Amino acid sequence: MERTLVLLKPDAVQRDLVGDIISRLERKGLKLVGIKMMQLPADLLDVHYRHLVGRSFYPEIRSFMQRTPVIACCWQGADAVNTIRLLCGVTKAREAAPGTIRGELAMSVQANLIHCSDSLETAQAEVERFFKPDELFEYEDILETFIYSSGEQG
Ligand code: UDP
Ligand code: MG
């Protein structure tokens, strides 16, 4: 099973959408294996968004991501990285598909509610960057056999 990082951004916190977004991921069948509230330090953001550092709009993104604490979550599931990217929708929220989190709940490119890792390699690095080993949990999901076939569990 894959693990992936989700951040619920300051607009999700401020707009009282934390419960709604977490509920969507829970109802999909994904398993929550870590969760905490964090005020993101600038140096962590500079690493997390290093592909954007140097762009003219990056200072505004960094300041946006520091406006309130965020909720960091680690979710586990079969193909969890891609599954959550699909549920999230494209970056520009007003063009995100209906049914997606961004498509249903946001209008902006910057204020698009949620971060999710974009590849398995990135997910592994991001989960390690945001969570200490003892903040991540392994436990039995008693519904697993109703969520997956035997070949999909693992
Ligand atoms: N972002 C922005 N303007 C841009 C590109 C990105 O404000 O032109 C912000 C937006 O919040 C986005 C984040 O920077 O979610 C990270 O950008 P990325 O391209 O990695 O998009 P994502 O993976 O979040 O869809
Ligand atoms: Mg990204």
PDB file of C-alpha atoms in Angstrom, residues 1 140-150 152-153:
ATOM      1  CA  MET A   1       0.000   0.000   0.000  1.00  0.00           C
ATOM      2  CA  GLU A 140      -5.801  -2.993  11.429  1.00  0.00           C
ATOM      3  CA  ASP A 141      -8.536  -1.589   9.207  1.00  0.00           C
ATOM      4  CA  ILE A 142     -11.435  -3.934   9.948  1.00  0.00           C
ATOM      5  CA  LEU A 143     -13.233  -2.879   6.755  1.00  0.00           C
ATOM      6  CA  GLU A 144     -10.285  -3.583   4.447  1.00  0.00           C
ATOM      7  CA  THR A 145     -11.834  -6.734   2.959  1.00  0.00           C
ATOM      8  CA  PHE A 146     -14.915  -4.711   2.039  1.00  0.00           C
ATOM      9  CA  ILE A 147     -12.833  -1.953   0.445  1.00  0.00           C
ATOM     10  CA  TYR A 148     -10.409  -4.136  -1.568  1.00  0.00           C
ATOM     11  CA  SER A 149     -10.333  -7.557  -3.186  1.00  0.00           C
ATOM     12  CA  SER A 150      -7.710  -9.973  -1.831  1.00  0.00           C
ATOM     13  CA  GLU A 152      -5.503  -5.465  -4.031  1.00  0.00           C
ATOM     14  CA  GLN A 153      -4.607  -5.660  -0.333  1.00  0.00           C
TER      15      GLN A 153
END
